[in-house]
Short mmCIF file of C-alpha atoms and ligand atoms in Angstrom, two decimals:
data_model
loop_
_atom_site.label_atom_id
_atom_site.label_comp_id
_atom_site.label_asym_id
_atom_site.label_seq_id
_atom_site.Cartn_x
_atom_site.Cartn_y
_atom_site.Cartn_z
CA UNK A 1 -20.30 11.19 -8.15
CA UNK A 2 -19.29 14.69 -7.22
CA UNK A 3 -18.68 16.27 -3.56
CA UNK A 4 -19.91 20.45 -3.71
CA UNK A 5 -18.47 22.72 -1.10
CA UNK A 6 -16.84 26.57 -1.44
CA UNK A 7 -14.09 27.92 -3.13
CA UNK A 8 -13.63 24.00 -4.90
CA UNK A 9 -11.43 24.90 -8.33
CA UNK A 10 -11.97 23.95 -11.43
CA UNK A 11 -9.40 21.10 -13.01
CA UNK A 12 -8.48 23.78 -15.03
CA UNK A 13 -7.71 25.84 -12.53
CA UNK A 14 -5.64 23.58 -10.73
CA UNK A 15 -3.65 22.73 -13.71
CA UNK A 16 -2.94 26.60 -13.88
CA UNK A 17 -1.70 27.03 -10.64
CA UNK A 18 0.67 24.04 -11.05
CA UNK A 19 1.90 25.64 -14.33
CA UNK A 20 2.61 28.74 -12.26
CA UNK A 21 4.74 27.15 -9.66
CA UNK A 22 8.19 28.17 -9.91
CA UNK A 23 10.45 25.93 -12.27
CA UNK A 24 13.72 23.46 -11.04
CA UNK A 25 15.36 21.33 -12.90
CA UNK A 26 14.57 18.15 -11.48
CA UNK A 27 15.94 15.93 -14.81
CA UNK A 28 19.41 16.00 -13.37
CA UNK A 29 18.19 14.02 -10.24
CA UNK A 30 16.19 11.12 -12.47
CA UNK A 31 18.78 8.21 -11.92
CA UNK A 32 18.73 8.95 -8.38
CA UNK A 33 16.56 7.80 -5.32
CA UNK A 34 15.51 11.35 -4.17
CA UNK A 35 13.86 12.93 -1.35
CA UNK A 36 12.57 16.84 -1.98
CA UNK A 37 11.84 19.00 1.23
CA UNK A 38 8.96 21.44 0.22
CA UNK A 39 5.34 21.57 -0.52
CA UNK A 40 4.21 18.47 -2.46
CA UNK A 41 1.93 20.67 -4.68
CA UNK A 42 4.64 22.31 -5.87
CA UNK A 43 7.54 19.86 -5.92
CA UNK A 44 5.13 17.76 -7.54
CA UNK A 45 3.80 20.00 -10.21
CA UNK A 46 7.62 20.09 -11.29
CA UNK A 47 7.66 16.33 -11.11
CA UNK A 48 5.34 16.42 -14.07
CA UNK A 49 8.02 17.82 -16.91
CA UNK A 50 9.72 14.45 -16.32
CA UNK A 51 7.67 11.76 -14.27
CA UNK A 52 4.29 12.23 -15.71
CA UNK A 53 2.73 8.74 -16.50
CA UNK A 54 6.03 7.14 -15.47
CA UNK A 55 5.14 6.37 -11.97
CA UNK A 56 3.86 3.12 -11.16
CA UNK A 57 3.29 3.39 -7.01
CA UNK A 58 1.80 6.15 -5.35
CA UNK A 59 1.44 5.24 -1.35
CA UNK A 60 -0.05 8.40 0.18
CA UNK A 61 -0.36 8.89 4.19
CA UNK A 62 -1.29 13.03 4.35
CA UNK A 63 -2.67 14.66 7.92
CA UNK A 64 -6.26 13.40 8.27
CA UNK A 65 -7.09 16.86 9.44
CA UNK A 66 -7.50 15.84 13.15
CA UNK A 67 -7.34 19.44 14.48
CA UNK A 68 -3.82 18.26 15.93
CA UNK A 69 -0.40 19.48 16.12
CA UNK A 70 2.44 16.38 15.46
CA UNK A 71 4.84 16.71 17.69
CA UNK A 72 8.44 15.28 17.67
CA UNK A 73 10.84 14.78 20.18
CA UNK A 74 14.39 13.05 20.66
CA UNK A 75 13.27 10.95 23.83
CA UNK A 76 11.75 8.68 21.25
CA UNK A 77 9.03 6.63 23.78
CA UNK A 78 7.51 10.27 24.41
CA UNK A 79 7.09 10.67 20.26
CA UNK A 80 3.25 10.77 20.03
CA UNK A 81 1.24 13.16 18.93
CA UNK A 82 0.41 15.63 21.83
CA UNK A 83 2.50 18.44 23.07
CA UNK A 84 5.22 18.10 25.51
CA UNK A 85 7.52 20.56 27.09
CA UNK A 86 10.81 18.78 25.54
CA UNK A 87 8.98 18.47 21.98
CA UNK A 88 9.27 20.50 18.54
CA UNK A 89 6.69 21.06 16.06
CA UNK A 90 6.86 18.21 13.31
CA UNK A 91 3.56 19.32 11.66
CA UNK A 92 0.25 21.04 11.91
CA UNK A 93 -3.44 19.53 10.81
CA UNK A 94 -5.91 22.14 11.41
CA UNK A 95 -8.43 23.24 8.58
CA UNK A 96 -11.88 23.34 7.87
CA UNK A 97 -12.78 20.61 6.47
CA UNK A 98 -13.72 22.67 3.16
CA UNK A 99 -10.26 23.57 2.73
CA UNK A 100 -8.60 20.53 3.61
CA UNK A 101 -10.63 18.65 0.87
CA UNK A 102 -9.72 21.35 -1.83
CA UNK A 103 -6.11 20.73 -0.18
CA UNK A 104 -6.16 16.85 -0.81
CA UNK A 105 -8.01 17.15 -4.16
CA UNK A 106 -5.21 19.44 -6.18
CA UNK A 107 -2.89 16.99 -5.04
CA UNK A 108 -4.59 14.36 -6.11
CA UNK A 109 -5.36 15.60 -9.84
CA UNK A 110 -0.86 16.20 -9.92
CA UNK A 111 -0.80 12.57 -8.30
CA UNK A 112 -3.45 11.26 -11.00
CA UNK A 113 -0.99 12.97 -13.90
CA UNK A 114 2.33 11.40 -12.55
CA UNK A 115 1.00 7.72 -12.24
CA UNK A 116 1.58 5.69 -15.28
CA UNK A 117 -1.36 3.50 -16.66
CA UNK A 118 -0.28 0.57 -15.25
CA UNK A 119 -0.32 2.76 -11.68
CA UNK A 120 -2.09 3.07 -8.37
CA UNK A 121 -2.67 5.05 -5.84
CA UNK A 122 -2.79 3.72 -1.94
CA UNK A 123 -4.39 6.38 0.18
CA UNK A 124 -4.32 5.91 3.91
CA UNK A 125 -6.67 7.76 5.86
CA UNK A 126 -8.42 7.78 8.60
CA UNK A 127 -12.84 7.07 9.34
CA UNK A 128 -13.61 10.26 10.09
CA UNK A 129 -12.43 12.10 7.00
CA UNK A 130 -12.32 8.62 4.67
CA UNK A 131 -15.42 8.71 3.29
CA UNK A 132 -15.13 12.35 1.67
CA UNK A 133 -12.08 11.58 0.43
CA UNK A 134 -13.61 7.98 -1.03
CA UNK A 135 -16.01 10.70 -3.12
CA UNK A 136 -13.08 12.86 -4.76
CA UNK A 137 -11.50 9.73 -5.51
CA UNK A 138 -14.51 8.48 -7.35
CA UNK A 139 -14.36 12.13 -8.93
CA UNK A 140 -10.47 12.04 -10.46
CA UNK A 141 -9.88 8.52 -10.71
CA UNK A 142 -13.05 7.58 -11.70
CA UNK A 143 -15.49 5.46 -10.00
CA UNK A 144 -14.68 2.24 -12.30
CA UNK A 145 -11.18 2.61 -10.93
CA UNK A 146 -11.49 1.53 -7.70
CA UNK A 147 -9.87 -1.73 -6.42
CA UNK A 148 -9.78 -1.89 -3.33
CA UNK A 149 -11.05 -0.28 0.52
CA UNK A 150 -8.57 -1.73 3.00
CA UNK A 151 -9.50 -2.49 6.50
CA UNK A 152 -6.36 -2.01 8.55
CA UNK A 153 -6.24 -2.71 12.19
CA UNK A 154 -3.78 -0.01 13.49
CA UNK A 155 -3.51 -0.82 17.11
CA UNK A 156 -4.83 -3.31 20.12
CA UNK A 157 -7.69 -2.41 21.70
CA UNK A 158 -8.06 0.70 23.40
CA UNK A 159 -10.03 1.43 26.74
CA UNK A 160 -12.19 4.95 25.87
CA UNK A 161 -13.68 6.55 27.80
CA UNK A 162 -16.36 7.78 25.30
CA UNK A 163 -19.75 6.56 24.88
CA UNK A 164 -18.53 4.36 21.87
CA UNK A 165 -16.89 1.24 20.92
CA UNK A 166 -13.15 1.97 20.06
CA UNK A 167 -11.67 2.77 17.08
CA UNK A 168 -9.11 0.09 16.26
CA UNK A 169 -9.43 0.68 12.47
CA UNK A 170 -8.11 3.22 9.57
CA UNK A 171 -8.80 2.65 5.71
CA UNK A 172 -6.38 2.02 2.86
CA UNK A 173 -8.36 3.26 -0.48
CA UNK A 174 -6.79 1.78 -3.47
CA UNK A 175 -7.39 3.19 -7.23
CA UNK A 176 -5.56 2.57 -10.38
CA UNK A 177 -5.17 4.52 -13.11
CA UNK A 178 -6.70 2.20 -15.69
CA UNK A 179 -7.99 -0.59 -13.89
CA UNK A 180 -7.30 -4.25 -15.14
CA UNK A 181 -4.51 -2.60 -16.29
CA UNK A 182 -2.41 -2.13 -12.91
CA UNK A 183 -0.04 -4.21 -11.60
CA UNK A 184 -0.72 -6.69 -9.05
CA UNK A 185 1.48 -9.18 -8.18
CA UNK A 186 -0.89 -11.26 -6.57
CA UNK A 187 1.84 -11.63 -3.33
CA UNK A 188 0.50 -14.35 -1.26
CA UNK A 189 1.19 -14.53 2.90
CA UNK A 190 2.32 -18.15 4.37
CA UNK A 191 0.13 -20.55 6.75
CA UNK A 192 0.97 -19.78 10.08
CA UNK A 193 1.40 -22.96 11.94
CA UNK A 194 -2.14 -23.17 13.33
CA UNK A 195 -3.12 -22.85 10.05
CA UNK A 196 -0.80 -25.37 8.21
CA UNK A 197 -1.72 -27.96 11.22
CA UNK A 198 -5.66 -26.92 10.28
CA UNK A 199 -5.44 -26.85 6.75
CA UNK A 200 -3.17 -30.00 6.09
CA UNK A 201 -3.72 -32.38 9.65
CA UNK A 202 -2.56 -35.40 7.63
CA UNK A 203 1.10 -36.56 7.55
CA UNK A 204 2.25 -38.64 5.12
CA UNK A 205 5.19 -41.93 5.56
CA UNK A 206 7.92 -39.38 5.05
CA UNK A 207 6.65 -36.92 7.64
CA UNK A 208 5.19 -34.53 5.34
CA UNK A 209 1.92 -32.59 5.60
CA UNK A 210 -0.69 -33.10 3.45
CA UNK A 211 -4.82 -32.94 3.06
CA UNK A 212 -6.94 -34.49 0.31
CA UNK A 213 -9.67 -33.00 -2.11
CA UNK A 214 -12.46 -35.03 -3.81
CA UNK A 215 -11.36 -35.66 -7.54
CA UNK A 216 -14.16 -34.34 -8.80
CA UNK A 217 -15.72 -30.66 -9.02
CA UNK A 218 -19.16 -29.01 -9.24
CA UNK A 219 -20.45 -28.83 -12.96
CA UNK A 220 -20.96 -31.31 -15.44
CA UNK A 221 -19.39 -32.22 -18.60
CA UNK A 222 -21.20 -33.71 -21.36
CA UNK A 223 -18.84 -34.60 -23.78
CA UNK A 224 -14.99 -33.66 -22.64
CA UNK A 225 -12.32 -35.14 -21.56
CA UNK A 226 -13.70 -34.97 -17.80
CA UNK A 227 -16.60 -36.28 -18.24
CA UNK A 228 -15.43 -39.52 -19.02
CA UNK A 229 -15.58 -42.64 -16.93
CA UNK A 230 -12.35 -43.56 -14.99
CA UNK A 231 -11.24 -46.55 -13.35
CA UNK A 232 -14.84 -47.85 -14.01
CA UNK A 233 -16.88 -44.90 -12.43
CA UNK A 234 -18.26 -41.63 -13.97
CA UNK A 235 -17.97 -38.35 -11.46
CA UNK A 236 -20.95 -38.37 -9.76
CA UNK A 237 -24.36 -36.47 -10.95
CA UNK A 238 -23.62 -33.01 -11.80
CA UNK A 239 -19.53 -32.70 -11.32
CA UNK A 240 -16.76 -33.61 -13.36
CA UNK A 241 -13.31 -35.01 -12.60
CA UNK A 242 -10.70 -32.45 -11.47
CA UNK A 243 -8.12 -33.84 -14.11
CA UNK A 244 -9.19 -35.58 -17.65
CA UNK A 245 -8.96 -39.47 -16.96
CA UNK A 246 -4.99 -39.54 -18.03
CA UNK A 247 -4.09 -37.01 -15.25
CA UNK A 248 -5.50 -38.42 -13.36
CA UNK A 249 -4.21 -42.43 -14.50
CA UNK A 250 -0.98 -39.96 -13.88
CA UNK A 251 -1.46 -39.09 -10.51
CA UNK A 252 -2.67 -42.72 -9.20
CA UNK A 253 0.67 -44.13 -10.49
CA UNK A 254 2.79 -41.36 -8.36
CA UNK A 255 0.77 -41.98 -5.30
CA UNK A 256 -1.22 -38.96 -5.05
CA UNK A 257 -4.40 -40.29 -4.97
CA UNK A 258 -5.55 -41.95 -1.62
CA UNK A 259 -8.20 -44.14 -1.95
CA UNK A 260 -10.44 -44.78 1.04
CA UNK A 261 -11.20 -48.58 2.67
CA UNK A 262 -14.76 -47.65 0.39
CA UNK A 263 -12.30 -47.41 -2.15
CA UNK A 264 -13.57 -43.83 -2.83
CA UNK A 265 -10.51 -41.62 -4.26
CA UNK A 266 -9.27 -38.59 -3.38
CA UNK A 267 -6.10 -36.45 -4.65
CA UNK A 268 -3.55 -35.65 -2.20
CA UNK A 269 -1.99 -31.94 -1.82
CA UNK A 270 1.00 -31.58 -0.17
CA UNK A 271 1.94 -28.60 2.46
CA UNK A 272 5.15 -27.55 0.81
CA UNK A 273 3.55 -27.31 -2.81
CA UNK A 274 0.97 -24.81 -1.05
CA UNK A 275 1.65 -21.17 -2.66
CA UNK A 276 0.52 -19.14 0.40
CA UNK A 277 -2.83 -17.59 1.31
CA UNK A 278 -4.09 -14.66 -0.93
CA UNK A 279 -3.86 -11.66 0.96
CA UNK A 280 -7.94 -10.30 1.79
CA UNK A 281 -9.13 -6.76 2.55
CA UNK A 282 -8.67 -6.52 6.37
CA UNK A 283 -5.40 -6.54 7.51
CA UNK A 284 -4.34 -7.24 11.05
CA UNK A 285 -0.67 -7.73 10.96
CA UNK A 286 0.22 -4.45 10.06
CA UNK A 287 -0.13 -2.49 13.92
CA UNK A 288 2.11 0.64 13.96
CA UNK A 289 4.76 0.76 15.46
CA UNK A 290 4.68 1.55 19.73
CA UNK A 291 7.48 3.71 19.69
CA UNK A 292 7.73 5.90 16.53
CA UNK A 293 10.56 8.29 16.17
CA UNK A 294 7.89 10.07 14.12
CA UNK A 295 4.74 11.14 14.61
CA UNK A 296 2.33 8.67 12.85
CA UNK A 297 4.84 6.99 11.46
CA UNK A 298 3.76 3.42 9.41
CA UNK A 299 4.12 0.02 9.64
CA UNK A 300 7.03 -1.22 7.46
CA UNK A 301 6.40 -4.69 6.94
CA UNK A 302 2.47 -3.03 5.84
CA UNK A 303 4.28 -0.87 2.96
CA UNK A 304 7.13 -3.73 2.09
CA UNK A 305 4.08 -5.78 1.28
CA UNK A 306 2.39 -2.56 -0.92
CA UNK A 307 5.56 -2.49 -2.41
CA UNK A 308 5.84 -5.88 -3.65
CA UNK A 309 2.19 -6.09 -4.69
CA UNK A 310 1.49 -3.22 -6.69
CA UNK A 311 5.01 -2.36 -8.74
CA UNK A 312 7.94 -4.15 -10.37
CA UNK A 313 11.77 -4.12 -9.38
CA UNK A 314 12.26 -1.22 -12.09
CA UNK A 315 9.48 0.74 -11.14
CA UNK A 316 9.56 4.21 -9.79
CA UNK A 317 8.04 4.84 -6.70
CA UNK A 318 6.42 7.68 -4.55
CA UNK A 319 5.32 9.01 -1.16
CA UNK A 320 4.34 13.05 -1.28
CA UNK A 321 3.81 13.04 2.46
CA UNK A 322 6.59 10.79 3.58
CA UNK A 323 7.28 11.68 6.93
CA UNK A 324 10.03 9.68 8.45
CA UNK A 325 10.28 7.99 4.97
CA UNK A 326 8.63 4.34 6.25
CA UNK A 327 7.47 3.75 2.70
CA UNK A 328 10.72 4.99 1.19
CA UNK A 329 12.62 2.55 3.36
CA UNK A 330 10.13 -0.24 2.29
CA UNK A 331 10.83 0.82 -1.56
CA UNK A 332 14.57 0.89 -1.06
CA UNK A 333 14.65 -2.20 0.31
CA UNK A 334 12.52 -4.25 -2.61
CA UNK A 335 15.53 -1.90 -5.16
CA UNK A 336 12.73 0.36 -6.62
CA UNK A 337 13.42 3.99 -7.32
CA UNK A 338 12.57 6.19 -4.86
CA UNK A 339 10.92 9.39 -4.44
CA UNK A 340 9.99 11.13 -1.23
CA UNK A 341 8.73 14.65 -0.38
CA UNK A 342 7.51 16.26 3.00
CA UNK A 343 7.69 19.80 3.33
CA UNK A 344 8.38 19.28 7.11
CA UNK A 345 12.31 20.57 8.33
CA UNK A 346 11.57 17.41 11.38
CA UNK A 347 10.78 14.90 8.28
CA UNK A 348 13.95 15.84 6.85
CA UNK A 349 16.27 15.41 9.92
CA UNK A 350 14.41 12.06 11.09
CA UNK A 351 15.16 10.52 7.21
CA UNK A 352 18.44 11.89 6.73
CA UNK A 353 19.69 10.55 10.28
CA UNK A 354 18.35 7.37 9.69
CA UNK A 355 21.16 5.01 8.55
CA UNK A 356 19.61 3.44 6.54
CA UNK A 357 18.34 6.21 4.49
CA UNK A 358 20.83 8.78 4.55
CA UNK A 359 23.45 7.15 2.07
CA UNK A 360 20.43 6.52 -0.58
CA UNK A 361 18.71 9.38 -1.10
CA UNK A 362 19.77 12.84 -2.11
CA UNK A 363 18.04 15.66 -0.66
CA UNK A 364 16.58 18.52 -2.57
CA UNK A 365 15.02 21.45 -0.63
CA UNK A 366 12.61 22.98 -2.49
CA UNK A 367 11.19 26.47 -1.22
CA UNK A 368 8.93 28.78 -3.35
CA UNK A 369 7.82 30.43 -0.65
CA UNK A 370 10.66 33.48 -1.28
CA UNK A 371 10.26 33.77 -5.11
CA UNK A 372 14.00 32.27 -4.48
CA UNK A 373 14.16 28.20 -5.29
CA UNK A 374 17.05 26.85 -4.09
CA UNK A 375 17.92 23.67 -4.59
CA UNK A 376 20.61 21.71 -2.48
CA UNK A 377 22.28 18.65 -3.69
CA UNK A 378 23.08 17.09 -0.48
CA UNK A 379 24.44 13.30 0.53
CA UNK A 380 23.64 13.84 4.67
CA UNK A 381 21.87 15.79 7.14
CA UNK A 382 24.94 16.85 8.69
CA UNK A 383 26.56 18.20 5.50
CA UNK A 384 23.80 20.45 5.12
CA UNK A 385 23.55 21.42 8.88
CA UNK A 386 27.39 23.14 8.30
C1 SAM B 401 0.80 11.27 8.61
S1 SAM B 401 2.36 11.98 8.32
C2 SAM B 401 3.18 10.75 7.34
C3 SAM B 401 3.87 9.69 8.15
C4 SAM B 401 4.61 8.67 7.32
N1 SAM B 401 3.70 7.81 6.62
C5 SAM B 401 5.58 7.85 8.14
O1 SAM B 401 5.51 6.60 8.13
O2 SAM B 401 6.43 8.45 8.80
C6 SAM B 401 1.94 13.24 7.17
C7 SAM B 401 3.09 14.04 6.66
O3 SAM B 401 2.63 14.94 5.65
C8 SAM B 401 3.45 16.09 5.66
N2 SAM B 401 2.78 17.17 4.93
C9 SAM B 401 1.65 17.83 5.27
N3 SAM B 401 1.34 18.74 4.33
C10 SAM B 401 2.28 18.65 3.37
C11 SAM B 401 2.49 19.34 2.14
N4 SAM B 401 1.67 20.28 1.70
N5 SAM B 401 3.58 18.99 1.40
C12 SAM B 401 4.43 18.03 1.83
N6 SAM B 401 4.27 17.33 2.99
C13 SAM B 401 3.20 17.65 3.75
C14 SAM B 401 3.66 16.35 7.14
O4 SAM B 401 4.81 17.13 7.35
C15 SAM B 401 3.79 14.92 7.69
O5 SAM B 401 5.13 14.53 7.79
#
């Protein structure tokens, strides 16, 4: 599947310009959790002499090219994204929409080249612009890469005023490199207690919760081990027993079968051996936050959860549009490696005044823009401010 529309580059092409970009020295910086202030296209297309195919976690949140300007200001409950007389650029989102896709799609080809095989990519975006960028995902990642299209529930409902119903939704589009190859930790969420009262209404003489399954299972078995007849009976007409007959012998003599006054058994499962619920494709937990410091700015608990799902404790981790660093936070937190970039000055005095970010990361400031790169080893915002 292939999207057309002008001035769209070859790979080639794109793989030319990032040669071109002016050259740092980003090796010194690889033990360290890092955050780069500059244009991800570049910063990233220096990434590549050291990170390519090393990354394992790519969580992307870019501008979904709402025809907005992100605004920023210190009274933190006025933080949204309109302008306000007390409030400072954080970033623009204007483009046609040809330009913005040839935007997204260099990054992702330098995004594609820095994941490793067992990567993926999480791209959050919004459903006006998702399903264009669902086609140039199908284009670089391949269409037999795709894992997942999240439903995410971003706010509570909202009154409009337009002839529609509201939007309460944005999309999570989830790709790995190689797929059955990435990592996926299979993180599962626990019973609320409506659902452990639902799910397991019995309690047992010690006070615990428990439920009961039949001990048999659709699908017969001619000749194996649960197939045979136990305590007299054979499972009924096309099942077989859960458990071959010795398990089972097993679990009758620990008391975790319950047998009915029809003496009909049934195995007992307890609450507290329950592993969780898997975690399905539409998420409504994850709301943003009511009052960002930053513009947009993500749920945490939403990219904790990413985190923990899709990459290991020594796994390197990135966000190329960061913003307040939500998902860098998130990362830090679960003791990955960090790496952040947003080529937005606001970005870079929200993260490095945040306490819990500003003793973590080093901050490199990355500008091509004068054919003079200058890089700035720097521990805090104020240090770099004198
Ligand atoms: C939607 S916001 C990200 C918010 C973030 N997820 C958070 O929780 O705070 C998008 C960010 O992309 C940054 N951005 C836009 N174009 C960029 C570029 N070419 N290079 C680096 N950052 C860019 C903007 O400055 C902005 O901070």
């Amino acid at each position: 599947m292939k999207i057309f529309y002008e001035n769209k580059k070859t790979l080639s092409e794109i793989i030319e310009l990032a040669k071109n970009v002016k050259k740092i020295d980003l090796n010194i910086f690889k033990n360290d959790n890092i955050f780069i202030e500059g244009d991800n296209f570049n910063v990233m297309s220096n990434l590549l002499d050291f990170y390519s195919n090393k990354i394992d976690l790519i969580y992307i949140d870019p501008p979904y090219n709402t025809m907005s300007d992100f605004m920023y200001s210190e009274n933190k409950i006025s933080t949204v994204s309109f302008s306000q007389e007390d409030s400072i650029l954080a970033y623009k989102d204007k483009m046609s929409l040809d330009d913005y896709l040839e935007f997204i799609r260099e990054r992702l080809v330098l995004i594609y080249l820095l994941l490793s095989d067992k990567g993926t990519l999480y791209f959050h975006i919004d459903i006006k612009i998702g399903h264009y960028i669902k086609i140039l995902l199908d284009e670089i990642f391949g269409k037999e890469n795709f894992v997942n299209d999240i439903t995410r529930v971003k706010s509570n409902p909202k009154n409009f005023s337009r002839r529609a119903y509201g939007n309460q939704k944005d999309v999570i589009y989830i790709y790995s490199k190689k797929i059955r190859n990435n990592i996926f930790n299979d993180i599962k969420i626990h019973l609320d207690e409506k659902e452990k009262i639902k799910l397991f209404p019995k309690i047992d003489e010690n006070g615990k919760r428990y439920t009961t399954v039949p001990c048999h299972a659709p699908g017969e078995t001619l000749c194996g081990e649960t197939g045979k007849q136990w305590k007299g009976e054979f499972p009924p007409k096309g099942r077989h027993w859960r458990y071959s007959v010795d398990e089972l012998d097993k679990l009758d003599s620990l008391g975790l079968i319950e047998w009915s006054k029809n003496k009909v058994p049934r195995i007992k499962k307890y609450l507290d051996e329950h592993s969780g619920k898997k975690i399905q494709d539409i998420w409504l937990d994850y709301k943003d936050p009511q009052y960002p410091i930053y513009p947009t700015e993500k749920n945490r608990q939403m990219l904790e959860m990413i985190v923990e799902q899709s990459s290991y404790e020594d796994s390197i981790i990135l966000d190329c549009f960061c913003g307040s660093g939500t998902f860098l936070k998130a990362g830090l937190s679960k003791n990955r490696k960090v790496i952040g970039i947003d080529k937005s000055p606001i970005a870079t005095k929200v993260i490095f005044e945040n306490e819990e970010l500003k003793n973590k990361l080093k901050l490199i400031k990355f500008c091509n823009s004068t054919n003079n790169t200058e890089i700035q080893k720097q521990f805090s915002f104020e240090e770099i401010q004198n």
